[in-house]
Every structure is written in C-alpha cells, then in structure tokens.
Tab-separated table of C-alpha atoms in Angstrom:
chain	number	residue	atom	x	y	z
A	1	UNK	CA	111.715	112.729	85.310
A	2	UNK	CA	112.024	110.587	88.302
A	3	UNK	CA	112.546	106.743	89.715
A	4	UNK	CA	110.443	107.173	93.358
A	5	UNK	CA	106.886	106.714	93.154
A	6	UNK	CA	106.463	109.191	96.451
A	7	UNK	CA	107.544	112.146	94.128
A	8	UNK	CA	104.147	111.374	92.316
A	9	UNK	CA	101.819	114.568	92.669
A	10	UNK	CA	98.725	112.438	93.129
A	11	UNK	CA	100.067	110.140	95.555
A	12	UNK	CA	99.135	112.637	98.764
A	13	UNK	CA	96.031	114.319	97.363
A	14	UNK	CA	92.862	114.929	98.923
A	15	UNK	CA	89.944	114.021	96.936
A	16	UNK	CA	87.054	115.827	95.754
A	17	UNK	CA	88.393	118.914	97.774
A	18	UNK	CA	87.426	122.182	95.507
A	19	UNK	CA	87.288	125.887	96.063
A	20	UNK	CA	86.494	128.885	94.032
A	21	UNK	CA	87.605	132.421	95.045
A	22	UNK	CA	85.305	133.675	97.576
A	23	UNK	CA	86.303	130.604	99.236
A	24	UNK	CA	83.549	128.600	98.451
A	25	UNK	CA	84.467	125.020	97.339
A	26	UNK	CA	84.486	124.515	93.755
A	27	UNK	CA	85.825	121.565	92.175
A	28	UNK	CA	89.432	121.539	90.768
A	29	UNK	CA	90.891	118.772	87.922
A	30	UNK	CA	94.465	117.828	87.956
A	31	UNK	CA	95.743	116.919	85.399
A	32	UNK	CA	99.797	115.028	85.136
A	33	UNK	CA	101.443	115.247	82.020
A	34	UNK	CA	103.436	111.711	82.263
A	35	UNK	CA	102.776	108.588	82.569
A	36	UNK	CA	104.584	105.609	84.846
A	37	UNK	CA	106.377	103.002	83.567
A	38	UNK	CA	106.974	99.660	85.846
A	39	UNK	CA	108.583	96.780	85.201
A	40	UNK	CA	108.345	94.005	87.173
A	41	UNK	CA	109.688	90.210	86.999
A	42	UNK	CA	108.818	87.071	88.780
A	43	UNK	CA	111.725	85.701	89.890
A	44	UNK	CA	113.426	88.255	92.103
A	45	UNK	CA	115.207	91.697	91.880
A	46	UNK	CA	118.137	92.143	89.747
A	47	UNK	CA	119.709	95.815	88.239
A	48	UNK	CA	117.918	96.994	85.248
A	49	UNK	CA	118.288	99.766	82.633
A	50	UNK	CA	115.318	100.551	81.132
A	51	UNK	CA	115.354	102.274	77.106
A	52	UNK	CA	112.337	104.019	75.495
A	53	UNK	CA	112.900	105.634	72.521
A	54	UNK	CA	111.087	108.421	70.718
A	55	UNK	CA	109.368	109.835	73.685
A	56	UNK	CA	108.488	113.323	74.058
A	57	UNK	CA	110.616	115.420	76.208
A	58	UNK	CA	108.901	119.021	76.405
A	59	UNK	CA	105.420	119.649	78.048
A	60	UNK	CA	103.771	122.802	77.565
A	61	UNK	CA	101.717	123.779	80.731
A	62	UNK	CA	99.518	126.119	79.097
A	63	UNK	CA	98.029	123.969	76.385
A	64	UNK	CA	98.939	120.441	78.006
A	65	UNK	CA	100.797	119.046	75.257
A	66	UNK	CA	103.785	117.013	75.106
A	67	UNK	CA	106.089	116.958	72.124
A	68	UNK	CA	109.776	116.677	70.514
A	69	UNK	CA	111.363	113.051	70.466
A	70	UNK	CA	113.956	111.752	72.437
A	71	UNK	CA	115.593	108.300	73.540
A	72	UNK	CA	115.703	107.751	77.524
A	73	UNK	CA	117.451	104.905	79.789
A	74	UNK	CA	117.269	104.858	83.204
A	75	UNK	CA	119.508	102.395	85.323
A	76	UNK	CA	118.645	100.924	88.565
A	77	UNK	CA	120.536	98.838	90.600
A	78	UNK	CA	119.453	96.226	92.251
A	79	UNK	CA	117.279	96.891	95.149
A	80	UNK	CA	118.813	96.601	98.804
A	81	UNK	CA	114.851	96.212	100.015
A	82	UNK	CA	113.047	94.287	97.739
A	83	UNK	CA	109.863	95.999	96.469
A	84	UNK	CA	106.715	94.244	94.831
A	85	UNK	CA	104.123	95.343	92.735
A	86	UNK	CA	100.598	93.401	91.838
A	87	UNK	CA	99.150	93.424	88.286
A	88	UNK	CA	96.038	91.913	88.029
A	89	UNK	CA	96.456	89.597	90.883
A	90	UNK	CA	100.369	88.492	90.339
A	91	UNK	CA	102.649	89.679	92.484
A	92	UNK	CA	105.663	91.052	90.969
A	93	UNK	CA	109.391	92.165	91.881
A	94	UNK	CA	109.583	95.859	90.733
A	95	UNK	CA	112.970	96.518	89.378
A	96	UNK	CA	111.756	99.966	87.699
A	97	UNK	CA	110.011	102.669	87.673
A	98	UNK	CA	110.494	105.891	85.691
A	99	UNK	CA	108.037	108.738	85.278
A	100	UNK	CA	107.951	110.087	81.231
A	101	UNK	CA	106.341	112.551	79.659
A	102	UNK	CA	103.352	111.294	77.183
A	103	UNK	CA	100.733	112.421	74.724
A	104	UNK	CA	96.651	112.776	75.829
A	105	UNK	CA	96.177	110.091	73.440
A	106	UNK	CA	98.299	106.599	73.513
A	107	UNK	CA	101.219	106.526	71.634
A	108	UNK	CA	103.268	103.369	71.674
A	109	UNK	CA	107.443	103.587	72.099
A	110	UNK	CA	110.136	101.418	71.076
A	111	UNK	CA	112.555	99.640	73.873
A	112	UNK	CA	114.204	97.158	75.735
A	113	UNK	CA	115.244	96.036	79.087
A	114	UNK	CA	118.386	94.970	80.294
A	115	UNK	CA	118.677	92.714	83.632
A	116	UNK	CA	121.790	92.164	85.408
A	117	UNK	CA	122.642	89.638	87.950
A	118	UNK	CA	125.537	89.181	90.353
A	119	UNK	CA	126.849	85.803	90.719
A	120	UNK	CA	129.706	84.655	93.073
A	121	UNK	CA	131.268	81.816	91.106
A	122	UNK	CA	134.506	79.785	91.565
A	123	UNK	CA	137.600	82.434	90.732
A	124	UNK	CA	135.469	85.299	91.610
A	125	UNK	CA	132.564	87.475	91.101
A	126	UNK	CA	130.899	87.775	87.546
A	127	UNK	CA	127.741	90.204	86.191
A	128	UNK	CA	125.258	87.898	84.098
A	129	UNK	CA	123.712	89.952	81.610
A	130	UNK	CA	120.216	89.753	79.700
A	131	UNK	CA	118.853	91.508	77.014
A	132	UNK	CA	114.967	91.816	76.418
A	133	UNK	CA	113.687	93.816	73.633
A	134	UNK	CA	110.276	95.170	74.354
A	135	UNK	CA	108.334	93.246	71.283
A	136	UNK	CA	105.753	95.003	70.426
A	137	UNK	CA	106.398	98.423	72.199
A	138	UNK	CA	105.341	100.060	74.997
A	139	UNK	CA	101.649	101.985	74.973
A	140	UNK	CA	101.958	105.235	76.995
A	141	UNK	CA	99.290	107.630	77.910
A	142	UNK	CA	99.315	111.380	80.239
A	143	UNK	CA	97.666	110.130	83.316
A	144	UNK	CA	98.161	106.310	82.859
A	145	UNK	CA	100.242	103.483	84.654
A	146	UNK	CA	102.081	100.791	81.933
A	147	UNK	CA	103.270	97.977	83.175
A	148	UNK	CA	106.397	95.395	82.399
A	149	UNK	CA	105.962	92.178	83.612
A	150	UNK	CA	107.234	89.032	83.227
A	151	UNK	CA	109.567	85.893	84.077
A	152	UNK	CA	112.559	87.631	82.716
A	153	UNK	CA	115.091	84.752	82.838
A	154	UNK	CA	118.295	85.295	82.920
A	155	UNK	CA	120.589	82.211	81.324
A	156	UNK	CA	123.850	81.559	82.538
A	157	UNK	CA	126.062	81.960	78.808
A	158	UNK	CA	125.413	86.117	79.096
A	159	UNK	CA	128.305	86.959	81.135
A	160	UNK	CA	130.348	90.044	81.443
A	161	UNK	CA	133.474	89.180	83.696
C-alpha cells in the first residue's frame, strides 16, 4: 500500500476534534484498515526486500473487513539518510516499512527478509546477500504497528558478484 510513514492517515490528525451536523461537535472514530510493518536492525542500513505471504488484499469500507490471500514483497534500497526507529528503548536502523492490509483480529503471516550489502573488495564491487526467514511469523492486526528487529548479520560467504 505504501513505504513512507507520512502517507499514514493518522499521522496529521487532530485529536478528540468531533462534530455532528448542526455543527455541534460530536465525536468521530477512525478507524485504518492496515497495519505497519517495520523492520529494523542494529548494525546499520543495508537494502531489504521484505515477503509476507497470505495477507489479505481487499478491504471492504462498508463492513471493515479485509479478506482474499495474497503474497507481497516490497524492496528497499538502502537508505541515502539513515533513519532509526526505537522499540522498547533500543534504537534501531529502519530498513522497512510497508503498510498491509489486516484482519480486526490478529492473524499471523508467513515471511522472510532479505538484506543486501555493498562491499568494495579487491577486483571490484560485490552485493553480499542474507537470507532471514521470519521464524515464527509475523502477528498483524487493523490499527496496529509490528515490528522486525534484530542484529541481522550479514556473513561474508553470501555473495552475488
């Protein structure tokens, strides 16, 4: 749906502003129907692509459900302004966020991440690639932030020339 947290609805958003129709204020619920996936590592930015499979990828504004199944990746490459992100008090290099549609209740979706470094060696430039399946899934939720964090190492003997 999107990779820029800014495009968020709820980012600019006054709060507890309501109104009914004879202008008095009333108060109004919003409600989004995805939820935001970061992931984050320790040691510095590097290009990502990011897979979730079996997410849903219809909403249905009248009755707030989301449903069907389909498997997403999202590349990003690596930052030229280094972002961070905290989760519970560590501080993070965000190397992606994506914005998916979810259920009301958690649902938990298959995936991996795949880092890519660039390293200038002797004879040239080389991509060092690292695969991390996401063990145990990720839990998504309408309205909810996951994030993926961790050291993320990425060893030398992955390398695409």
């Amino acid at each position: 749906l999107g990779e820029a947290e800014c495009k968020d609805a709820f980012v600019y958003v006054w709060k507890d502003f309501h109104m009914d129709r004879d202008m008095t204020q009333r108060k109004l619920t919003l409600y989004r129907p995805v939820a935001q996936v970061n992931a984050g590592r320790v040691s510095g930015a590097a290009a990502a692509a990011l897979t979730l499979r079996g997410l849903p990828d219809t909403f249905n504004t009248f009755d707030g459900t989301a449903s069907g199944e389909k498997d997403f990746t999202w590349t990003f490459p690596n930052p030229e302004v280094e972002q961070t992100m905290e989760v519970e008090g560590n501080v993070y290099k965000r190397i992606a966020l994506a914005y998916v549609f979810a259920p009301g209740t958690e649902m938990t979706a298959a995936g991996s991440l795949v880092l890519t470094e660039t390293k200038i060696e002797i004879g040239g430039v080389v991509d060092i690639v690292e695969t991390f399946p996401l063990t145990g899934g990720v839990k998504l939720q309408q309205n909810k932030r996951t994030n993926i964090v961790g050291n993320f190492p990425i060893t030398p003997g992955h390398i695409n020339p």
